[in-house]
Amino acid sequence: MTEEQPETIGPDGQPVPATPSETSLSDLVAQPAKVMRIGGMIRQLLDEVKAAPLDEASRVRLRDIHLQSIKELEDGLAPELVDELERLSLPFNDETPSEGELRIAQAQLVGWLEGLFHGIQAALYAQQVQAQAQFQNMRLALPGPNDTKGDDSTTTGTSNDPNGMYL
């Protein structure tokens, strides 16, 4: 067992061998605050693009912001998520993109980020349920107040009634 891999204790108090699990959330998203900030910025940009017509200079600027946002996201994500993001986000050519192309690219990125956030929430919920189940199993394994399983002392009473008086 290493410090990075916590030891799981079974109901009998013995260590349970670790099962290979999915990559932890901290491995998938190394910088969650950064990813959330960029996601919020991209959503706001998408709303702005929808609200006003863009001239050529603003479309070029928005294209550059979009490309830079993807690069910044890649810094905070695991390699498998970076690969997925690169597959889904088609690069712009050297020409100035149209408003429609920008809207589609921004909407696609916002949708991908929302899917990522929902996946993280689902994984956190699953971890919480698993931890609660493990805690409940540990509670059930503890001896109760009238449980004499681990008690080596002998009773002095003559009755074999477990609810009888102890002297």
Short mmCIF file of C-alpha atoms in Angstrom, two decimals:
data_model
loop_
_atom_site.label_atom_id
_atom_site.label_comp_id
_atom_site.label_asym_id
_atom_site.label_seq_id
_atom_site.Cartn_x
_atom_site.Cartn_y
_atom_site.Cartn_z
CA MET A 1 0.00 0.00 0.00
CA THR A 2 1.23 3.48 -0.84
CA GLU A 3 0.11 6.83 0.49
CA GLU A 4 -1.55 7.55 -2.83
CA GLN A 5 -3.60 4.34 -2.71
CA PRO A 6 -5.71 4.13 0.47
CA GLU A 7 -6.22 0.73 2.06
CA THR A 8 -9.76 -0.62 2.14
CA ILE A 9 -10.81 -2.53 5.24
CA GLY A 10 -13.51 -5.19 4.89
CA PRO A 11 -16.33 -5.96 7.37
CA ASP A 12 -14.12 -8.48 9.17
CA GLY A 13 -11.46 -5.83 9.83
CA GLN A 14 -9.00 -7.33 7.36
CA PRO A 15 -7.56 -5.39 4.42
CA VAL A 16 -9.37 -5.98 1.14
CA PRO A 17 -7.19 -6.21 -1.96
CA ALA A 18 -7.56 -3.16 -4.15
CA THR A 19 -9.51 -3.74 -7.32
CA PRO A 20 -8.34 -2.00 -10.43
CA SER A 21 -10.64 0.96 -10.80
CA GLU A 22 -11.15 3.76 -13.22
CA THR A 23 -8.76 6.66 -13.28
CA SER A 24 -9.40 8.94 -10.34
CA LEU A 25 -10.97 12.33 -10.91
CA SER A 26 -7.82 14.13 -9.86
CA ASP A 27 -5.96 12.24 -12.60
CA LEU A 28 -8.53 13.22 -15.25
CA VAL A 29 -8.83 16.88 -14.35
CA ALA A 30 -5.65 18.15 -12.77
CA GLN A 31 -6.86 21.76 -12.59
CA PRO A 32 -10.65 21.72 -12.09
CA ALA A 33 -10.90 25.42 -11.21
CA LYS A 34 -9.12 26.37 -14.43
CA VAL A 35 -11.39 24.11 -16.49
CA MET A 36 -14.46 25.64 -14.82
CA ARG A 37 -13.25 29.20 -15.48
CA ILE A 38 -12.56 28.47 -19.14
CA GLY A 39 -15.94 26.75 -19.45
CA GLY A 40 -17.69 29.80 -18.03
CA MET A 41 -15.78 32.10 -20.37
CA ILE A 42 -16.63 29.99 -23.42
CA ARG A 43 -20.32 29.90 -22.46
CA GLN A 44 -20.32 33.70 -22.15
CA LEU A 45 -18.58 34.04 -25.52
CA LEU A 46 -21.20 31.81 -27.11
CA ASP A 47 -23.97 34.01 -25.69
CA GLU A 48 -22.21 37.12 -27.04
CA VAL A 49 -21.77 35.59 -30.49
CA LYS A 50 -25.49 34.82 -30.59
CA ALA A 51 -26.45 38.33 -29.50
CA ALA A 52 -24.56 40.52 -31.94
CA PRO A 53 -23.31 40.34 -35.51
CA LEU A 54 -19.54 40.08 -35.79
CA ASP A 55 -17.29 41.84 -38.25
CA GLU A 56 -14.22 40.17 -39.74
CA ALA A 57 -11.82 41.41 -37.04
CA SER A 58 -14.03 40.16 -34.22
CA ARG A 59 -14.42 36.76 -35.93
CA VAL A 60 -10.64 36.45 -36.22
CA ARG A 61 -10.28 37.42 -32.56
CA LEU A 62 -12.94 34.93 -31.50
CA ARG A 63 -11.23 32.19 -33.51
CA ASP A 64 -7.97 32.93 -31.71
CA ILE A 65 -9.71 32.92 -28.32
CA HIS A 66 -11.33 29.59 -29.17
CA LEU A 67 -7.99 28.02 -30.14
CA GLN A 68 -6.25 29.44 -27.07
CA SER A 69 -9.07 28.17 -24.83
CA ILE A 70 -8.58 24.65 -26.15
CA LYS A 71 -4.82 24.87 -25.51
CA GLU A 72 -5.47 26.09 -21.96
CA LEU A 73 -7.98 23.31 -21.35
CA GLU A 74 -5.46 20.74 -22.53
CA ASP A 75 -3.05 21.89 -19.80
CA GLY A 76 -5.59 20.98 -17.11
CA LEU A 77 -6.84 17.66 -18.51
CA ALA A 78 -5.60 14.08 -18.63
CA PRO A 79 -4.15 12.82 -21.94
CA GLU A 80 -7.25 10.72 -22.74
CA LEU A 81 -9.50 13.76 -22.34
CA VAL A 82 -7.11 15.88 -24.41
CA ASP A 83 -7.27 13.27 -27.18
CA GLU A 84 -11.07 13.28 -27.05
CA LEU A 85 -11.19 17.07 -27.16
CA GLU A 86 -8.81 17.20 -30.13
CA ARG A 87 -10.91 14.62 -32.01
CA LEU A 88 -14.10 16.59 -31.45
CA SER A 89 -12.89 20.13 -32.03
CA LEU A 90 -12.11 20.59 -35.67
CA PRO A 91 -9.43 23.18 -36.35
CA PHE A 92 -10.22 26.32 -38.29
CA ASN A 93 -8.41 26.93 -41.55
CA ASP A 94 -6.37 30.08 -42.08
CA GLU A 95 -9.35 31.99 -43.46
CA THR A 96 -11.59 34.05 -41.26
CA PRO A 97 -14.38 31.78 -40.01
CA SER A 98 -18.00 32.69 -40.54
CA GLU A 99 -20.30 33.49 -37.64
CA GLY A 100 -21.98 30.13 -38.13
CA GLU A 101 -18.67 28.27 -37.92
CA LEU A 102 -17.78 30.12 -34.74
CA ARG A 103 -21.17 29.44 -33.17
CA ILE A 104 -20.93 25.76 -33.98
CA ALA A 105 -17.37 25.49 -32.64
CA GLN A 106 -18.24 27.36 -29.45
CA ALA A 107 -21.46 25.39 -28.91
CA GLN A 108 -19.60 22.14 -29.47
CA LEU A 109 -16.96 23.10 -26.91
CA VAL A 110 -19.57 24.23 -24.38
CA GLY A 111 -21.46 20.96 -24.87
CA TRP A 112 -18.30 18.92 -24.39
CA LEU A 113 -17.43 20.81 -21.22
CA GLU A 114 -20.94 20.36 -19.83
CA GLY A 115 -20.65 16.64 -20.54
CA LEU A 116 -17.31 16.61 -18.73
CA PHE A 117 -18.82 18.41 -15.72
CA HIS A 118 -21.77 16.00 -15.60
CA GLY A 119 -19.37 13.07 -15.79
CA ILE A 120 -17.37 14.47 -12.90
CA GLN A 121 -20.53 14.97 -10.85
CA ALA A 122 -21.65 11.40 -11.57
CA ALA A 123 -18.25 10.02 -10.60
CA LEU A 124 -18.25 12.04 -7.37
CA TYR A 125 -21.73 10.76 -6.54
CA ALA A 126 -20.64 7.17 -7.22
CA GLN A 127 -17.61 7.63 -4.96
CA GLN A 128 -19.82 9.04 -2.23
CA VAL A 129 -22.26 6.12 -2.48
CA GLN A 130 -19.38 3.65 -2.39
CA ALA A 131 -17.87 5.35 0.68
CA GLN A 132 -21.25 5.31 2.45
CA ALA A 133 -21.68 1.61 1.68
CA GLN A 134 -18.19 0.87 2.98
CA PHE A 135 -18.90 2.88 6.13
CA GLN A 136 -22.18 1.01 6.64
CA ASN A 137 -20.39 -2.33 6.24
CA MET A 138 -17.84 -1.25 8.82
CA ARG A 139 -20.61 -0.22 11.23
CA LEU A 140 -22.33 -3.57 10.80
CA ALA A 141 -19.07 -5.39 11.54
CA LEU A 142 -18.63 -3.64 14.90
CA PRO A 143 -19.79 -5.64 17.92
CA GLY A 144 -23.03 -4.43 19.43
CA PRO A 145 -23.54 -3.52 23.12
CA ASN A 146 -24.88 -7.00 23.96
CA ASP A 147 -22.63 -8.86 21.57
CA THR A 148 -20.40 -11.32 23.44
CA LYS A 149 -18.60 -12.60 20.34
CA GLY A 150 -15.22 -11.21 21.28
CA ASP A 151 -15.73 -11.32 25.08
CA ASP A 152 -13.37 -13.80 26.77
CA SER A 153 -14.71 -13.18 30.25
CA THR A 154 -16.99 -15.68 31.87
CA THR A 155 -20.29 -14.88 33.48
CA THR A 156 -20.89 -15.72 37.10
CA GLY A 157 -24.62 -16.09 36.77
CA THR A 158 -26.19 -19.54 36.58
CA SER A 159 -28.62 -18.63 33.83
CA ASN A 160 -27.64 -18.96 30.16
CA ASP A 161 -30.02 -16.14 29.30
CA PRO A 162 -28.04 -13.53 27.31
CA ASN A 163 -30.25 -10.77 28.67
CA GLY A 164 -29.74 -11.79 32.29
CA MET A 165 -27.87 -10.00 35.08
CA TYR A 166 -24.12 -9.85 35.07
CA LEU A 167 -22.34 -9.71 38.37
#
